[in-house]
Short mmCIF file of C-alpha atoms in Angstrom, two decimals:
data_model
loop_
_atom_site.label_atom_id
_atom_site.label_comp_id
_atom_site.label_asym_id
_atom_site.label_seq_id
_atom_site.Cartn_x
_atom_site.Cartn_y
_atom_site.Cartn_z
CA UNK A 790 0.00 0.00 0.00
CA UNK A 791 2.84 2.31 0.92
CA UNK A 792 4.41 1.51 -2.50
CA UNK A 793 1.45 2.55 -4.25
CA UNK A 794 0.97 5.81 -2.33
CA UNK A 795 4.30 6.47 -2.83
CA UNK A 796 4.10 5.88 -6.95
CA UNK A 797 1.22 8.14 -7.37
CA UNK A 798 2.67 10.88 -5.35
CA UNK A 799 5.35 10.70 -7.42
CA UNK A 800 3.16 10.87 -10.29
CA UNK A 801 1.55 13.85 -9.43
CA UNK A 802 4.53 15.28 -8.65
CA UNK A 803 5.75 14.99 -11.61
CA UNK A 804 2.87 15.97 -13.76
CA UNK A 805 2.88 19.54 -11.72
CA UNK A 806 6.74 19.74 -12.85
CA UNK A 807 5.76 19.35 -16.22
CA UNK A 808 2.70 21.34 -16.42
CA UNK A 809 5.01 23.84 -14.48
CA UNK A 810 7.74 23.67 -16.96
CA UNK A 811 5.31 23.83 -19.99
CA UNK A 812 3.82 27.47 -19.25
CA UNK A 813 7.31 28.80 -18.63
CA UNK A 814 8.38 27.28 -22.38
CA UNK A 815 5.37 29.16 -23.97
CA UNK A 816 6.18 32.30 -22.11
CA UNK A 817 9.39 32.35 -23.77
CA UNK A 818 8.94 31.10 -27.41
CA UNK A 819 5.92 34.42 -27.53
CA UNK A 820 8.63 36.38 -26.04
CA UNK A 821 10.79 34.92 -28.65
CA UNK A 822 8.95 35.40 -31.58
CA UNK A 823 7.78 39.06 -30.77
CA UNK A 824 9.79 41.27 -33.39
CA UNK A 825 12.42 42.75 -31.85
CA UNK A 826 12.34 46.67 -30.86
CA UNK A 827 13.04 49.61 -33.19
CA UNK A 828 15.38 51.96 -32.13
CA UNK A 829 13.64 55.67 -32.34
CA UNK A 830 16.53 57.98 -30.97
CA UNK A 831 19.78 58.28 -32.34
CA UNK A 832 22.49 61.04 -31.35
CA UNK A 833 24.77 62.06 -34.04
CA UNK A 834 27.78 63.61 -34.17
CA UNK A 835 29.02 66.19 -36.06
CA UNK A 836 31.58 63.93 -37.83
CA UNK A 837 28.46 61.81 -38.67
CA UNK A 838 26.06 64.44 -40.20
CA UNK A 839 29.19 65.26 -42.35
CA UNK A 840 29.67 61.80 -43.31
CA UNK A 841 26.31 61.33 -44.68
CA UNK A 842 25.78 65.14 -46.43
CA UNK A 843 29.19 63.70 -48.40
CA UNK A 844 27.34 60.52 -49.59
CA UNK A 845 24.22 62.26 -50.35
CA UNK A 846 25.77 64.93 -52.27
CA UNK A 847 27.74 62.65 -54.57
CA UNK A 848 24.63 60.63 -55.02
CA UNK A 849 22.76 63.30 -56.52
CA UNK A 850 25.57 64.17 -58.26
CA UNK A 851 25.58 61.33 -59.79
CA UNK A 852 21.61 61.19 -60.81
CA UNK A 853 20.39 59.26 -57.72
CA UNK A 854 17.98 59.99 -55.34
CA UNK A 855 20.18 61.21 -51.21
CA UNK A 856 18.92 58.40 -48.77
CA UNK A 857 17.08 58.89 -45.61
CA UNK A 858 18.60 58.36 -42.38
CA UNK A 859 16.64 56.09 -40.05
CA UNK A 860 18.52 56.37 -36.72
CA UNK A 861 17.85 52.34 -36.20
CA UNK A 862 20.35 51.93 -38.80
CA UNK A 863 23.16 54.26 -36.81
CA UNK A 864 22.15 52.15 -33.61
CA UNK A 865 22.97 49.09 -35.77
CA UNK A 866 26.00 50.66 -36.98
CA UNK A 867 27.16 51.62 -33.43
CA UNK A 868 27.15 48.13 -32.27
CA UNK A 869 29.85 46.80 -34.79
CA UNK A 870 31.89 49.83 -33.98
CA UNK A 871 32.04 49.24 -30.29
CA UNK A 872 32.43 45.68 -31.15
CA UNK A 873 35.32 46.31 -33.98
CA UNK A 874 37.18 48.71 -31.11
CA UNK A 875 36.46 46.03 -28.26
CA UNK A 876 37.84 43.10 -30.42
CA UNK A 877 40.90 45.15 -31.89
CA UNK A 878 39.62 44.09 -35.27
CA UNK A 879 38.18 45.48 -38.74
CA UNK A 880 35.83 43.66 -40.27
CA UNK A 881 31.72 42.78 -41.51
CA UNK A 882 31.51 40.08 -38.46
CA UNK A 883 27.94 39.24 -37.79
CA UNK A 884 26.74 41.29 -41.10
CA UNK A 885 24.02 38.66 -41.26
CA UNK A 886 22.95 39.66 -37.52
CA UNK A 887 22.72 42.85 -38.47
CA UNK A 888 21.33 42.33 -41.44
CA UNK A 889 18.35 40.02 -40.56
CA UNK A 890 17.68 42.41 -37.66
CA UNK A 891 17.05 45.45 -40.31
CA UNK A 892 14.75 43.12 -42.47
CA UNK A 893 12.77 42.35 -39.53
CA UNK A 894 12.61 45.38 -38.14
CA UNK A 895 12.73 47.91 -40.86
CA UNK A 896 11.61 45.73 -43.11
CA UNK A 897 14.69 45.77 -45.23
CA UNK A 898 14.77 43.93 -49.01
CA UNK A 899 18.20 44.91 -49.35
CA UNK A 900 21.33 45.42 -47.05
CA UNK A 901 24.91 47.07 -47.57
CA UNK A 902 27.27 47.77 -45.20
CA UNK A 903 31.06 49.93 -45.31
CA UNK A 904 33.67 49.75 -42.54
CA UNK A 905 36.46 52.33 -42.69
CA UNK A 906 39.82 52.77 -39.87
CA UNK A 907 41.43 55.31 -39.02
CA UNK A 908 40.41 58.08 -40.93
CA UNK A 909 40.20 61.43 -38.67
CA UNK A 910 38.18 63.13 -41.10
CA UNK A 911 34.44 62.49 -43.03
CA UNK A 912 36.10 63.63 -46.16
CA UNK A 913 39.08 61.06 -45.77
CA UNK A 914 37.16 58.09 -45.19
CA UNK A 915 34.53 58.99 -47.96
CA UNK A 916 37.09 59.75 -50.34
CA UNK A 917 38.54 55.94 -49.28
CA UNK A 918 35.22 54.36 -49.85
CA UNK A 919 35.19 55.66 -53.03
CA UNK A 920 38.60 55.01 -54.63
CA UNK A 921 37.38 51.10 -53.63
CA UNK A 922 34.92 49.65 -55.72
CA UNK A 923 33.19 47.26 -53.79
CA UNK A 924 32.56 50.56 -51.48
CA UNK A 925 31.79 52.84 -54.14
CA UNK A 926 29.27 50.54 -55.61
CA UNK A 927 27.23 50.61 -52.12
CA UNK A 928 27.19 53.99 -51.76
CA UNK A 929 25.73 54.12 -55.74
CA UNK A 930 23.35 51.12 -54.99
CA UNK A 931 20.17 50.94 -55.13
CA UNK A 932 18.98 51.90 -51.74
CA UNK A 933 16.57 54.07 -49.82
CA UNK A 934 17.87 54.55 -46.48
CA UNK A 935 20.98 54.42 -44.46
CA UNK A 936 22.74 55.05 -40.86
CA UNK A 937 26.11 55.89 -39.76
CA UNK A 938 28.10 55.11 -36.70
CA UNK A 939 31.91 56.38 -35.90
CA UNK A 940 33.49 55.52 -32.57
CA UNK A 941 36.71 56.70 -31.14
CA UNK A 942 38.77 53.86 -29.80
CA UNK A 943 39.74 55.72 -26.15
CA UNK A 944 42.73 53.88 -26.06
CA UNK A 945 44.11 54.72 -29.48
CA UNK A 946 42.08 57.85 -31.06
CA UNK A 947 41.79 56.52 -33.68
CA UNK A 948 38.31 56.35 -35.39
CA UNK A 949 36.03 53.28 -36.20
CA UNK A 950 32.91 53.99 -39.08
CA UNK A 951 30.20 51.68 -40.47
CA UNK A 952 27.73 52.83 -42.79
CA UNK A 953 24.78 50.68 -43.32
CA UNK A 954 22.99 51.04 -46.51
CA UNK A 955 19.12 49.43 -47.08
CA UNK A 956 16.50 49.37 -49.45
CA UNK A 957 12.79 49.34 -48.14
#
């Protein structure tokens, strides 16, 4: 008799664990699959501003439409700077993070991105961008919209930039 008790306490038990463990699990996957938040406020810098008058004025100097700024994309942009100066590193890492987070949340068709180093002024890196073709070609693509980031590395001075391009 004691055996039995003991079995179906168990059970019970048991089933409250899983029941238990069942609404945490749906809790999650809606927290999950909720789109994730668009950034609304974006601080630029001067350097910044400057940056993105240059690409705009050689766009429609070229026949194309200037692109919007949307500051999500400068958030976006600010990440892989602070991660490019906190890594030591230049590079696209994680493009496809960023990337899938602009389709998501911008709802993005299309997205570019530029990295530059150590160029202390807008007109330096933008001139950069556009002796290189693969650069040159983003800031000529077809796109709509695009955000800016440059960080100073404190330790160094000298200056990280990405430039995110998108098409909506």
């Amino acid at each position: 008799m004691k055996f039995k008790f003991f079995r179906f306490s168990f059970f019970v038990v048991l089933l409250c664990l899983m029941v238990s463990c069942t609404a945490e699990d749906d809790s999650f996957q809606t927290e999950t699959d909720s789109a994730p938040a668009i950034v609304l406020s974006y601080d630029y810098t001067p350097i910044e501003l400057e940056t993105m008058t240059l690409i705009n004025n050689y766009r429609v100097s070229v026949g194309l439409k200037p692109l919007a700024k949307i500051n999500h994309i400068s958030y976006k942009s600010e990440e892989h700077d602070n991660y490019m100066i906190a890594n030591n590193v230049v590079n696209h890492d994680d493009f496809e993070a960023r990337s899938s987070n602009l389709m998501k949340v911008l709802g993005a068709t299309t997205v570019s991105e530029n990295v530059a180093y150590n160029y202390s002024s807008a007109q330096g890196a933008f001139d950069a961008w556009l002796k290189s073709e693969a650069h040159k070609k983003n800031i000529e693509g077809n796109f709509t919209h695009f955000g800016i980031a440059i960080r100073e590395n404190p330790a160094t001075g000298k200056k990280y930039y990405t430039n995110i391009f998108i098409k909506i």
